[in-house]
PDB file of C-alpha atoms and ligand atoms in Angstrom:
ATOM      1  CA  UNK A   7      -7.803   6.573 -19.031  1.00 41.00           C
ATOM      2  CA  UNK A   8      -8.653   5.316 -15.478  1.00 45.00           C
ATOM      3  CA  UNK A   9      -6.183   3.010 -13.871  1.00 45.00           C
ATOM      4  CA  UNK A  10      -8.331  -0.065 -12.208  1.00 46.00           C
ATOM      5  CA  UNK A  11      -7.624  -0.971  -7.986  1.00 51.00           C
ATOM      6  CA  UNK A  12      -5.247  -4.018  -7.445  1.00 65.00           C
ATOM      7  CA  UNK A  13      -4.933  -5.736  -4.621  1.00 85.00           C
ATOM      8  CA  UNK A  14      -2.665  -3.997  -1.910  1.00 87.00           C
ATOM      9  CA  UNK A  15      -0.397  -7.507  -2.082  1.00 90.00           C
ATOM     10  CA  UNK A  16       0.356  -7.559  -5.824  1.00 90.00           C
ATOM     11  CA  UNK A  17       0.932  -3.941  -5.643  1.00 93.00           C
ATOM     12  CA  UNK A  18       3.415  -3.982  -2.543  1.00 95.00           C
ATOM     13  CA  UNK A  19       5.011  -6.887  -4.152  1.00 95.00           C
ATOM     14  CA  UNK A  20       5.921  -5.104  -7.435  1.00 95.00           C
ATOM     15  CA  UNK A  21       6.929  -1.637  -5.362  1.00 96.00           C
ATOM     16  CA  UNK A  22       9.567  -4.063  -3.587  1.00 96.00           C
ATOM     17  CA  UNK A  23      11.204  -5.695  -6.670  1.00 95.00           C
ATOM     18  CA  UNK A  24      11.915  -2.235  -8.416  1.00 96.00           C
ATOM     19  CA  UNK A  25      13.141  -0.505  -4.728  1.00 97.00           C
ATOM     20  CA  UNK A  26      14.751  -3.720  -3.400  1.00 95.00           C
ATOM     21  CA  UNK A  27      15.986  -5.668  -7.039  1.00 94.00           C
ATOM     22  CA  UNK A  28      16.375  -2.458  -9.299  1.00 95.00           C
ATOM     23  CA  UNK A  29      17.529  -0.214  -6.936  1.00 96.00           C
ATOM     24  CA  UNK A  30      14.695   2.186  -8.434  1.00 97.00           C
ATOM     25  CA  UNK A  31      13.423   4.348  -5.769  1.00 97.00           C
ATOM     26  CA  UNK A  32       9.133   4.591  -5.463  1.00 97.00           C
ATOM     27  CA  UNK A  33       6.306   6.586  -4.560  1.00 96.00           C
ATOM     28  CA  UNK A  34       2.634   5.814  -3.729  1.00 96.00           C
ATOM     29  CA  UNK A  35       0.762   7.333  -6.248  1.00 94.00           C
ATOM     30  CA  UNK A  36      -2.846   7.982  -6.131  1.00 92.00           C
ATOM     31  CA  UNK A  37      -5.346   5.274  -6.781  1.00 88.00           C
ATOM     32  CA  UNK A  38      -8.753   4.895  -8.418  1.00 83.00           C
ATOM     33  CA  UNK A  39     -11.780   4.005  -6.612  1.00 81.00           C
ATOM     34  CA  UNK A  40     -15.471   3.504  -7.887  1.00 80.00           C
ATOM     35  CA  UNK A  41     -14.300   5.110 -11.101  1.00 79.00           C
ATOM     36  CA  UNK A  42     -12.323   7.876  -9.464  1.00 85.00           C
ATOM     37  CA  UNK A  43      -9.375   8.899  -8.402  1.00 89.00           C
ATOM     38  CA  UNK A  44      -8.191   8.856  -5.165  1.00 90.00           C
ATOM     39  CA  UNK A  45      -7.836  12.522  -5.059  1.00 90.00           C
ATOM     40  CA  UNK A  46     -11.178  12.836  -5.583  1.00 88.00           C
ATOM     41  CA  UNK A  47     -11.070  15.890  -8.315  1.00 89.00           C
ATOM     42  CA  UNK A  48     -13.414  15.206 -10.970  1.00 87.00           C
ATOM     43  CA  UNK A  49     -11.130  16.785 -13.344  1.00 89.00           C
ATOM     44  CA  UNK A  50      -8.302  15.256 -12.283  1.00 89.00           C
ATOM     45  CA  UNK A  51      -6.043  15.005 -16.086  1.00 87.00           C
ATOM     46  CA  UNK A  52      -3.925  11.666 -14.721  1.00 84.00           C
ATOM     47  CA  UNK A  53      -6.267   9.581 -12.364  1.00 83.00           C
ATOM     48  CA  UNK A  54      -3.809   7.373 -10.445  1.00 83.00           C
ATOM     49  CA  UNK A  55      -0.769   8.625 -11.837  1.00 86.00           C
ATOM     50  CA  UNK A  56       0.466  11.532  -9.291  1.00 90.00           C
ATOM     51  CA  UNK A  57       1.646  11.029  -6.033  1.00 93.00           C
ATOM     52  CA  UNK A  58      -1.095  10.233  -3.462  1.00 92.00           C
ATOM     53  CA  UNK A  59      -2.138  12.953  -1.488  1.00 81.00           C
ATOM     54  CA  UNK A  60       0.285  14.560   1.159  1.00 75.00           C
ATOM     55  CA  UNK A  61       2.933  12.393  -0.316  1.00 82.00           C
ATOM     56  CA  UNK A  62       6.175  14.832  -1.428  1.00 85.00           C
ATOM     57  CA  UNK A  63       8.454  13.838  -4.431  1.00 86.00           C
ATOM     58  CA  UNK A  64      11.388  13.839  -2.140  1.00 87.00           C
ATOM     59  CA  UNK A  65      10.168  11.180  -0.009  1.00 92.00           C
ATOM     60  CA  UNK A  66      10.358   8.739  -2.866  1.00 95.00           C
ATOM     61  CA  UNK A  67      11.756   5.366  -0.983  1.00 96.00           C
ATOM     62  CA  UNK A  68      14.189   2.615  -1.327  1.00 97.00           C
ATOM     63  CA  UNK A  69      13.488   1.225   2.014  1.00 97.00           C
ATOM     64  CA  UNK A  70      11.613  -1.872   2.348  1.00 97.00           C
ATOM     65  CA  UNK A  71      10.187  -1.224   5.877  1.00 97.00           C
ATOM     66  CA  UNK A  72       8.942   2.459   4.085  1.00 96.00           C
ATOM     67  CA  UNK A  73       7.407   0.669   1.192  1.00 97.00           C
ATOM     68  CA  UNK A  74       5.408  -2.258   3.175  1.00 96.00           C
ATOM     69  CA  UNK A  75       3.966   0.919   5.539  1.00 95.00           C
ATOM     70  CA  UNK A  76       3.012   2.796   2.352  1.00 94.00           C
ATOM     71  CA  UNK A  77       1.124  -0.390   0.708  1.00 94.00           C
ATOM     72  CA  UNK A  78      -0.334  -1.797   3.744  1.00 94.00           C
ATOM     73  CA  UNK A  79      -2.498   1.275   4.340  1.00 92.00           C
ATOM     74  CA  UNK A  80      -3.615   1.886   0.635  1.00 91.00           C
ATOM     75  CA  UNK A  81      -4.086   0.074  -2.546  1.00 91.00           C
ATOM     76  CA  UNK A  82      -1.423   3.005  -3.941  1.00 93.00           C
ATOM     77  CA  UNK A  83      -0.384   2.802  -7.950  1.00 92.00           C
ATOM     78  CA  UNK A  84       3.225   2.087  -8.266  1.00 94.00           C
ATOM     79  CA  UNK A  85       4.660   5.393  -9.120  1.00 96.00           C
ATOM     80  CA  UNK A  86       8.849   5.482 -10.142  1.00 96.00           C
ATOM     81  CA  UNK A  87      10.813   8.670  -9.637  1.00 96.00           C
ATOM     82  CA  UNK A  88      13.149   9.927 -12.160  1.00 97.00           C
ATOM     83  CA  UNK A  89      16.149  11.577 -13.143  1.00 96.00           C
ATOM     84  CA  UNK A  90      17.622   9.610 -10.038  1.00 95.00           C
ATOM     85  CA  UNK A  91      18.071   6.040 -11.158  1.00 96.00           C
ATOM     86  CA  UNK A  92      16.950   6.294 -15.069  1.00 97.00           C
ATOM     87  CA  UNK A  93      15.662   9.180 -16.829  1.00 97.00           C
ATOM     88  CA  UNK A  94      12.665   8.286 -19.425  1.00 98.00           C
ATOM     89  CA  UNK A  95      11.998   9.221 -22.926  1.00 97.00           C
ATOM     90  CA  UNK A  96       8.029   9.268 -23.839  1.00 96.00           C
ATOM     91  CA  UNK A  97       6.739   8.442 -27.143  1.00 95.00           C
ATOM     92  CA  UNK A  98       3.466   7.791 -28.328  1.00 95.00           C
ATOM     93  CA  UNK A  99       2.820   4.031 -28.318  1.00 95.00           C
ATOM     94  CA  UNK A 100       3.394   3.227 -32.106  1.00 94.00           C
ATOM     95  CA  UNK A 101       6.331   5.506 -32.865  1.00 95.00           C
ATOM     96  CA  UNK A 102       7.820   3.511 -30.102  1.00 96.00           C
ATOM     97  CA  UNK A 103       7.422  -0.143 -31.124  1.00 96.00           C
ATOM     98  CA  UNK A 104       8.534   0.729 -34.644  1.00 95.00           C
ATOM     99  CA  UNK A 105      11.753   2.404 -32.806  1.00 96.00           C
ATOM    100  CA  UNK A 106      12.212  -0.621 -31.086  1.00 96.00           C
ATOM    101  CA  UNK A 107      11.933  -3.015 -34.127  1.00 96.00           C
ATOM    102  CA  UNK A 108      14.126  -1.032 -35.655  1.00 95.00           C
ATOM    103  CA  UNK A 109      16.900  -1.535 -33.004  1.00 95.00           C
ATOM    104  CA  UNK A 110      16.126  -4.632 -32.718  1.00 94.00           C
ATOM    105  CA  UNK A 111      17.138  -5.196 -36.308  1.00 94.00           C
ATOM    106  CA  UNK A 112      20.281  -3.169 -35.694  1.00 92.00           C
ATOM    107  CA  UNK A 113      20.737  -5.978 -33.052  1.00 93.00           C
ATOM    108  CA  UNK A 114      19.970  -3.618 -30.056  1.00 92.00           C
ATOM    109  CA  UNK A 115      17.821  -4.279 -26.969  1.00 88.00           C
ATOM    110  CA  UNK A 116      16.554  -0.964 -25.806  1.00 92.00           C
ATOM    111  CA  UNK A 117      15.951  -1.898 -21.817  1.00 91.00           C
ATOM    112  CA  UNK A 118      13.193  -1.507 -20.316  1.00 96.00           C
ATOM    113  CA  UNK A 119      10.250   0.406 -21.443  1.00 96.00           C
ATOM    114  CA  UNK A 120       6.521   0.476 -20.160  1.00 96.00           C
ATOM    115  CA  UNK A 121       3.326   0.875 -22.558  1.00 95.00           C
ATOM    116  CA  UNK A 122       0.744   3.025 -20.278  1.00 92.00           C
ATOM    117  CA  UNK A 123      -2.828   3.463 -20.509  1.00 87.00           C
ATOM    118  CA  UNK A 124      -2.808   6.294 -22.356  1.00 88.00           C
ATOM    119  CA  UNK A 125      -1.148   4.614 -25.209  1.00 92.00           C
ATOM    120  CA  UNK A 126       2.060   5.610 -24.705  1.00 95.00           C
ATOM    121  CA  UNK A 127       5.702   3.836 -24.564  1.00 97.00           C
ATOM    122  CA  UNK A 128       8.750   4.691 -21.106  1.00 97.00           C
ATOM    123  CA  UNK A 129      12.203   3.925 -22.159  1.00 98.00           C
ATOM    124  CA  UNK A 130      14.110   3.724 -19.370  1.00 98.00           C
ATOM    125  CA  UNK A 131      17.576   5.448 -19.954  1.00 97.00           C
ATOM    126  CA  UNK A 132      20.573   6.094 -17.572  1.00 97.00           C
ATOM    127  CA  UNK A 133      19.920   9.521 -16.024  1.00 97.00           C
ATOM    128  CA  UNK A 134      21.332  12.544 -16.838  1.00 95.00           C
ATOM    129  CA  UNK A 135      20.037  12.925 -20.235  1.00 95.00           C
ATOM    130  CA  UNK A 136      18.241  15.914 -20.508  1.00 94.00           C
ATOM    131  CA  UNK A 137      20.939  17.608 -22.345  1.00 94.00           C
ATOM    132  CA  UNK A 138      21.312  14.978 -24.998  1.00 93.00           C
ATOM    133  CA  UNK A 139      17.895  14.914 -25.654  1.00 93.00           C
ATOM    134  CA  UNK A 140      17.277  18.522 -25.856  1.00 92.00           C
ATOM    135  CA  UNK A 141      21.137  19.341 -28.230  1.00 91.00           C
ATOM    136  CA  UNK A 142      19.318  15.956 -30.422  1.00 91.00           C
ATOM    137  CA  UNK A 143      15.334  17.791 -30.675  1.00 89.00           C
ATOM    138  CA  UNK A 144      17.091  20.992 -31.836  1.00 88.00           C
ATOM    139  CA  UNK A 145      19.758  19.469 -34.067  1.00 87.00           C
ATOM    140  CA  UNK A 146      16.554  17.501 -35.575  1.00 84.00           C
ATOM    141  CA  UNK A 147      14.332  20.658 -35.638  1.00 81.00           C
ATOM    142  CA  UNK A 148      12.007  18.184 -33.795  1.00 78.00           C
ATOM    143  CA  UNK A 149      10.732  20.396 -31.213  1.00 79.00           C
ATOM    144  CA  UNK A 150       7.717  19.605 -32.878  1.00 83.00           C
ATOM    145  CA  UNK A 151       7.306  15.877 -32.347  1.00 86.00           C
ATOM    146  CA  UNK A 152       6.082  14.240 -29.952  1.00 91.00           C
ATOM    147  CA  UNK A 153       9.137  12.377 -28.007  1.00 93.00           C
ATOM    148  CA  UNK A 154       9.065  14.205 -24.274  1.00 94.00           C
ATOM    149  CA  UNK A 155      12.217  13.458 -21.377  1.00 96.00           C
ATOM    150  CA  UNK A 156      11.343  12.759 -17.652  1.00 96.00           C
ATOM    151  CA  UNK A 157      14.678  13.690 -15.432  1.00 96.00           C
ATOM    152  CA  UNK A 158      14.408  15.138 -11.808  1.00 94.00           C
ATOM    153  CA  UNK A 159      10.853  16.347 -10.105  1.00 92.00           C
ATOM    154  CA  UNK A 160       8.826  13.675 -12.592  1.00 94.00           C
ATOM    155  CA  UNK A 161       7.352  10.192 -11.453  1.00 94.00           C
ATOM    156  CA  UNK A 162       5.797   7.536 -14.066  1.00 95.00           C
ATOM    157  CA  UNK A 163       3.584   5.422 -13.625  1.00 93.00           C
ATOM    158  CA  UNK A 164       4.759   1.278 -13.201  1.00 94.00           C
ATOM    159  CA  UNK A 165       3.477  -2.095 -13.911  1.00 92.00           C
ATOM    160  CA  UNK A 166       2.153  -3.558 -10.897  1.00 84.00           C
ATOM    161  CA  UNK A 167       1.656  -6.906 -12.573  1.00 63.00           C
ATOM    162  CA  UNK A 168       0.291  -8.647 -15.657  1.00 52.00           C
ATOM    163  CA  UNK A 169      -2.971  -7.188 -16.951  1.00 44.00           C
ATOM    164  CA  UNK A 170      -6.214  -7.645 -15.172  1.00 41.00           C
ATOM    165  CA  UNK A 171      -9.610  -8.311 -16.502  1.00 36.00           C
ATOM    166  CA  UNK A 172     -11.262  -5.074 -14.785  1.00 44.00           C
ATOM    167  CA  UNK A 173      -9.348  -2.299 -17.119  1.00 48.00           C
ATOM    168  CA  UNK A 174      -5.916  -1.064 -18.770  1.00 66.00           C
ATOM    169  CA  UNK A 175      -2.568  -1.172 -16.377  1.00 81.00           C
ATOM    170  CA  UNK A 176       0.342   0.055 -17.485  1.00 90.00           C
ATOM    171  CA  UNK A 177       2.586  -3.261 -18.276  1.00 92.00           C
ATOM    172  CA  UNK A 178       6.034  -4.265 -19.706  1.00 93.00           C
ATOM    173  CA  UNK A 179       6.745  -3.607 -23.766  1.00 94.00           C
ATOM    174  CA  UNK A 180      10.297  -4.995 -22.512  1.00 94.00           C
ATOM    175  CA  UNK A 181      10.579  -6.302 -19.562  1.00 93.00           C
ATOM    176  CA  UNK A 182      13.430  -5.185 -17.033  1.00 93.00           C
ATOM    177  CA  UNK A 183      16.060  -8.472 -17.767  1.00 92.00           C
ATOM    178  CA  UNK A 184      16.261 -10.672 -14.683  1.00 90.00           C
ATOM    179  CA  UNK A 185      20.284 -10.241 -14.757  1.00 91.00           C
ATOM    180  CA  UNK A 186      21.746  -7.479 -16.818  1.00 91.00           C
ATOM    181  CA  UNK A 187      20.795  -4.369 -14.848  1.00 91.00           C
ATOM    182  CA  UNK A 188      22.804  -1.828 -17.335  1.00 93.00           C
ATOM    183  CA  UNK A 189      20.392   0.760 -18.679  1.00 96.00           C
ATOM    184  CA  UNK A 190      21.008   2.427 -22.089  1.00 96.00           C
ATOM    185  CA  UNK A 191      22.071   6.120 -22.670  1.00 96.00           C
ATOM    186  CA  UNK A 192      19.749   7.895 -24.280  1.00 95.00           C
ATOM    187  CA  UNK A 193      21.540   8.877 -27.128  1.00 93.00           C
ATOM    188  CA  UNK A 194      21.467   5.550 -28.258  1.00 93.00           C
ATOM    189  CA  UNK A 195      17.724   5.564 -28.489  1.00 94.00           C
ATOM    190  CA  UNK A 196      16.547   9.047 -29.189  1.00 93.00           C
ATOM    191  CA  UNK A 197      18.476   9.253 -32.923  1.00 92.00           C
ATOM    192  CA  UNK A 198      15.663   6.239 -33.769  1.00 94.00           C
ATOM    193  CA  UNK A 199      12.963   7.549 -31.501  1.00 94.00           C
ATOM    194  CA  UNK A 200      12.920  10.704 -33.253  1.00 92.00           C
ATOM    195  CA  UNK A 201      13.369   9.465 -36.947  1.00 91.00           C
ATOM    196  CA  UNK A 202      10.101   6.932 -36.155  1.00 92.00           C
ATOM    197  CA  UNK A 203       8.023  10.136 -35.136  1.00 89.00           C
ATOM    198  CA  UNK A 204       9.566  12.222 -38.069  1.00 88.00           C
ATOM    199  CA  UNK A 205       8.361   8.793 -40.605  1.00 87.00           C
ATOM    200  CA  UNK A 206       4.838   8.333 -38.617  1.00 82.00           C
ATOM    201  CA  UNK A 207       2.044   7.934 -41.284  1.00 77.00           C
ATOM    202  CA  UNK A 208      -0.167   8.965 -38.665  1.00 77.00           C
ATOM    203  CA  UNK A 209       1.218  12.588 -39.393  1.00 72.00           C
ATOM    204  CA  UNK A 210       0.322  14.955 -42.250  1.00 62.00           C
ATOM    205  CA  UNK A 211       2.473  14.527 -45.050  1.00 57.00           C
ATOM    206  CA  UNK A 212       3.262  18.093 -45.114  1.00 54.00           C
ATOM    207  CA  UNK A 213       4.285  17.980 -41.653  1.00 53.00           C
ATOM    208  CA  UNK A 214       6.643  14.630 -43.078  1.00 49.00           C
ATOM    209  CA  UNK A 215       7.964  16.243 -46.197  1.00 43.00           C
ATOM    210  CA  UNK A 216       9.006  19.322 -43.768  1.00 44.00           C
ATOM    211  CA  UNK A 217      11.402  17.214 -41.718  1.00 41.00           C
ATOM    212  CA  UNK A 218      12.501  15.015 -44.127  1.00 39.00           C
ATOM    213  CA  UNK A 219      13.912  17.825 -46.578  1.00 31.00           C
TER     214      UNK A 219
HETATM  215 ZN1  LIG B  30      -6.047  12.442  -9.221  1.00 89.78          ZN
END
Protein backbone atom coordinates (compact mmCIF):
# COMPACT_ATOMS: atom_id res chain seq x y z
CA UNK A 1 0.00 0.00 0.00
CA UNK A 2 1.79 3.22 -1.16
CA UNK A 3 1.87 6.07 1.26
CA UNK A 4 0.89 9.45 -0.85
CA UNK A 5 3.62 12.86 -0.57
CA UNK A 6 2.40 15.60 1.93
CA UNK A 7 3.50 18.74 2.04
CA UNK A 8 6.96 19.18 3.86
CA UNK A 9 4.90 21.82 6.36
CA UNK A 10 2.12 19.48 7.54
CA UNK A 11 4.63 16.83 7.84
CA UNK A 12 7.29 18.89 9.95
CA UNK A 13 4.43 20.13 11.92
CA UNK A 14 3.18 16.68 13.07
CA UNK A 15 7.10 15.36 13.60
CA UNK A 16 7.25 18.42 16.18
CA UNK A 17 4.08 17.73 18.26
CA UNK A 18 5.05 13.97 18.93
CA UNK A 19 9.11 15.03 19.61
CA UNK A 20 8.29 18.38 21.27
CA UNK A 21 4.44 17.58 23.04
CA UNK A 22 4.82 13.67 23.47
CA UNK A 23 8.19 13.48 24.19
CA UNK A 24 8.21 10.62 21.39
CA UNK A 25 11.45 10.64 19.68
CA UNK A 26 11.27 10.56 15.37
CA UNK A 27 12.86 9.54 12.33
CA UNK A 28 12.52 10.59 8.65
CA UNK A 29 11.32 7.77 6.98
CA UNK A 30 11.35 7.27 3.35
CA UNK A 31 8.81 8.88 1.13
CA UNK A 32 6.88 8.06 -2.04
CA UNK A 33 7.29 9.83 -5.18
CA UNK A 34 5.52 9.32 -8.66
CA UNK A 35 4.25 6.06 -7.24
CA UNK A 36 7.51 5.02 -5.66
CA UNK A 37 9.35 4.98 -2.93
CA UNK A 38 11.94 7.10 -2.12
CA UNK A 39 14.40 4.36 -2.03
CA UNK A 40 13.77 3.72 -5.30
CA UNK A 41 13.65 -0.38 -5.09
CA UNK A 42 10.89 -1.60 -7.07
CA UNK A 43 10.39 -4.28 -4.64
CA UNK A 44 10.59 -2.37 -1.85
CA UNK A 45 7.83 -4.56 0.84
CA UNK A 46 7.02 -1.08 3.01
CA UNK A 47 7.18 1.98 0.56
CA UNK A 48 7.56 4.96 2.93
CA UNK A 49 7.70 3.17 6.01
CA UNK A 50 11.64 2.59 6.75
CA UNK A 51 13.95 5.09 7.58
CA UNK A 52 15.04 7.29 4.63
CA UNK A 53 18.14 6.44 3.18
CA UNK A 54 21.49 6.95 5.17
CA UNK A 55 19.34 7.72 8.11
CA UNK A 56 20.47 5.21 11.29
CA UNK A 57 17.85 4.10 13.96
CA UNK A 58 19.98 5.62 16.60
CA UNK A 59 19.75 9.00 15.33
CA UNK A 60 16.05 9.06 16.01
CA UNK A 61 15.51 12.88 17.41
CA UNK A 62 13.82 14.83 20.05
CA UNK A 63 15.38 18.02 19.07
CA UNK A 64 13.42 20.57 17.38
CA UNK A 65 16.33 22.30 15.52
CA UNK A 66 17.15 18.30 14.24
CA UNK A 67 13.61 17.79 13.17
CA UNK A 68 12.99 21.27 11.16
CA UNK A 69 16.62 20.31 9.25
CA UNK A 70 15.27 16.81 8.54
CA UNK A 71 11.74 18.16 7.07
CA UNK A 72 12.97 21.16 5.37
CA UNK A 73 15.09 19.13 2.95
CA UNK A 74 12.52 16.27 2.23
CA UNK A 75 8.88 15.62 2.24
CA UNK A 76 10.04 12.53 4.84
CA UNK A 77 7.00 10.14 6.35
CA UNK A 78 6.77 10.56 10.01
CA UNK A 79 8.42 7.51 11.30
CA UNK A 80 8.24 6.87 15.57
CA UNK A 81 10.91 4.79 17.24
CA UNK A 82 10.10 2.26 19.76
CA UNK A 83 10.80 0.42 22.73
CA UNK A 84 12.10 3.95 23.97
CA UNK A 85 9.03 5.99 24.78
CA UNK A 86 6.08 3.27 24.10
CA UNK A 87 6.40 -0.10 22.83
CA UNK A 88 3.47 -1.14 20.22
CA UNK A 89 1.32 -4.11 19.89
CA UNK A 90 0.13 -4.81 16.06
CA UNK A 91 -3.07 -6.32 15.21
CA UNK A 92 -4.82 -6.64 12.15
CA UNK A 93 -7.29 -3.76 11.76
CA UNK A 94 -10.60 -5.55 12.82
CA UNK A 95 -9.35 -7.73 15.66
CA UNK A 96 -8.32 -4.40 16.96
CA UNK A 97 -11.47 -2.25 16.93
CA UNK A 98 -13.45 -5.15 18.37
CA UNK A 99 -10.56 -5.19 21.24
CA UNK A 100 -11.12 -1.76 21.70
CA UNK A 101 -14.99 -1.87 21.93
CA UNK A 102 -14.61 -4.33 24.15
CA UNK A 103 -12.55 -2.19 26.63
CA UNK A 104 -14.40 0.36 26.04
CA UNK A 105 -17.36 -1.48 27.49
CA UNK A 106 -15.19 -2.58 30.40
CA UNK A 107 -14.91 1.28 30.74
CA UNK A 108 -11.23 1.37 29.48
CA UNK A 109 -9.59 3.80 27.04
CA UNK A 110 -6.76 1.97 25.43
CA UNK A 111 -4.40 5.23 24.44
CA UNK A 112 -3.37 5.83 21.50
CA UNK A 113 -3.39 3.58 18.59
CA UNK A 114 -2.86 4.26 14.74
CA UNK A 115 -4.85 2.36 11.82
CA UNK A 116 -2.09 2.11 8.85
CA UNK A 117 -2.45 1.55 5.31
CA UNK A 118 -2.05 -1.81 5.35
CA UNK A 119 -5.07 -2.31 7.43
CA UNK A 120 -3.64 -2.68 10.49
CA UNK A 121 -4.18 -1.15 14.20
CA UNK A 122 -0.61 0.47 16.77
CA UNK A 123 -1.44 0.46 20.37
CA UNK A 124 0.80 2.43 21.95
CA UNK A 125 1.91 0.81 25.34
CA UNK A 126 4.52 1.90 27.99
CA UNK A 127 7.79 0.24 26.94
CA UNK A 128 9.28 -2.57 28.22
CA UNK A 129 6.77 -5.06 27.30
CA UNK A 130 8.23 -7.57 25.35
CA UNK A 131 8.27 -9.99 28.12
CA UNK A 132 4.62 -9.66 28.97
CA UNK A 133 3.64 -10.10 25.66
CA UNK A 134 5.70 -13.02 24.83
CA UNK A 135 4.92 -15.09 28.87
CA UNK A 136 0.86 -13.92 27.54
CA UNK A 137 1.31 -15.58 23.50
CA UNK A 138 2.70 -18.75 25.16
CA UNK A 139 0.38 -18.95 28.16
CA UNK A 140 -2.44 -18.47 25.29
CA UNK A 141 -0.77 -20.98 22.88
CA UNK A 142 -1.24 -17.95 20.53
CA UNK A 143 1.96 -18.02 18.82
CA UNK A 144 -0.20 -18.54 16.08
CA UNK A 145 -2.23 -15.35 15.86
CA UNK A 146 -1.61 -12.58 14.49
CA UNK A 147 -0.91 -9.84 17.42
CA UNK A 148 3.08 -8.86 16.80
CA UNK A 149 5.22 -6.37 19.64
CA UNK A 150 7.49 -3.47 18.40
CA UNK A 151 10.21 -2.69 21.39
CA UNK A 152 13.85 -1.49 20.61
CA UNK A 153 15.45 -1.41 16.81
CA UNK A 154 11.59 -0.99 15.27
CA UNK A 155 10.05 2.38 13.91
CA UNK A 156 6.17 2.72 12.85
CA UNK A 157 4.87 4.58 10.75
CA UNK A 158 2.71 8.06 12.14
CA UNK A 159 -0.15 10.17 11.18
CA UNK A 160 1.04 13.20 9.63
CA UNK A 161 -2.43 14.69 9.55
CA UNK A 162 -6.06 14.02 8.67
CA UNK A 163 -6.54 12.01 5.48
CA UNK A 164 -5.91 13.43 2.10
CA UNK A 165 -7.79 13.02 -1.07
CA UNK A 166 -4.64 11.59 -3.12
CA UNK A 167 -4.39 8.01 -1.15
CA UNK A 168 -4.41 6.08 2.36
CA UNK A 169 -2.23 7.76 5.41
CA UNK A 170 -1.91 6.17 8.34
CA UNK A 171 -4.32 8.26 10.88
CA UNK A 172 -5.60 8.19 14.53
CA UNK A 173 -8.17 5.10 15.65
CA UNK A 174 -7.64 7.04 19.12
CA UNK A 175 -6.19 9.94 19.15
CA UNK A 176 -3.18 10.76 21.61
CA UNK A 177 -5.49 12.87 24.53
CA UNK A 178 -4.52 16.54 24.52
CA UNK A 179 -3.77 16.25 28.49
CA UNK A 180 -3.39 12.84 29.99
CA UNK A 181 -0.04 11.69 28.61
CA UNK A 182 -0.05 8.19 30.71
CA UNK A 183 0.26 5.29 28.30
CA UNK A 184 -1.19 1.84 29.19
CA UNK A 185 0.86 -1.35 30.06
CA UNK A 186 0.46 -3.79 27.82
CA UNK A 187 -0.85 -6.33 29.85
CA UNK A 188 -3.83 -4.50 30.13
CA UNK A 189 -4.49 -4.74 26.45
CA UNK A 190 -2.96 -7.89 25.13
CA UNK A 191 -5.41 -10.39 27.45
CA UNK A 192 -8.34 -8.67 24.96
CA UNK A 193 -6.14 -8.29 21.94
CA UNK A 194 -5.47 -11.83 21.88
CA UNK A 195 -9.01 -13.23 22.83
CA UNK A 196 -10.45 -10.85 19.67
CA UNK A 197 -7.91 -12.70 17.28
CA UNK A 198 -8.61 -16.15 19.00
CA UNK A 199 -12.87 -15.16 18.33
CA UNK A 200 -12.12 -13.61 14.64
CA UNK A 201 -14.76 -15.07 12.21
CA UNK A 202 -12.41 -14.23 9.65
CA UNK A 203 -10.47 -17.45 10.86
CA UNK A 204 -11.26 -21.12 10.13
CA UNK A 205 -13.38 -22.54 12.61
CA UNK A 206 -11.05 -25.30 13.16
CA UNK A 207 -8.36 -22.98 13.79
CA UNK A 208 -11.26 -21.27 16.52
CA UNK A 209 -12.44 -24.47 18.07
CA UNK A 210 -8.49 -25.26 18.62
CA UNK A 211 -7.96 -22.28 20.90
CA UNK A 212 -11.05 -22.11 22.42
CA UNK A 213 -10.94 -25.81 23.90
ZN1 LIG B 1 11.42 1.80 0.22
Amino acid sequence: MLVRRRTKAALQAAALFYATDRGWPVLPGAYVDQDRCSCRSLRCPEPGAHPADAVDLAAASRSSQVIRTWWSRRPYSVLLATGLEFDVLDAPAHVGYAAIHELNHLGFTPGPVVHLPSDRLLFLVRPGARDVYWYTIDHNDAAHLDVRHHGIGHVVLAPSGPCGADGPEPRWAVPPDPVDRRLPEAVELLGTLVRSCQQDPARPPHAREEVSG
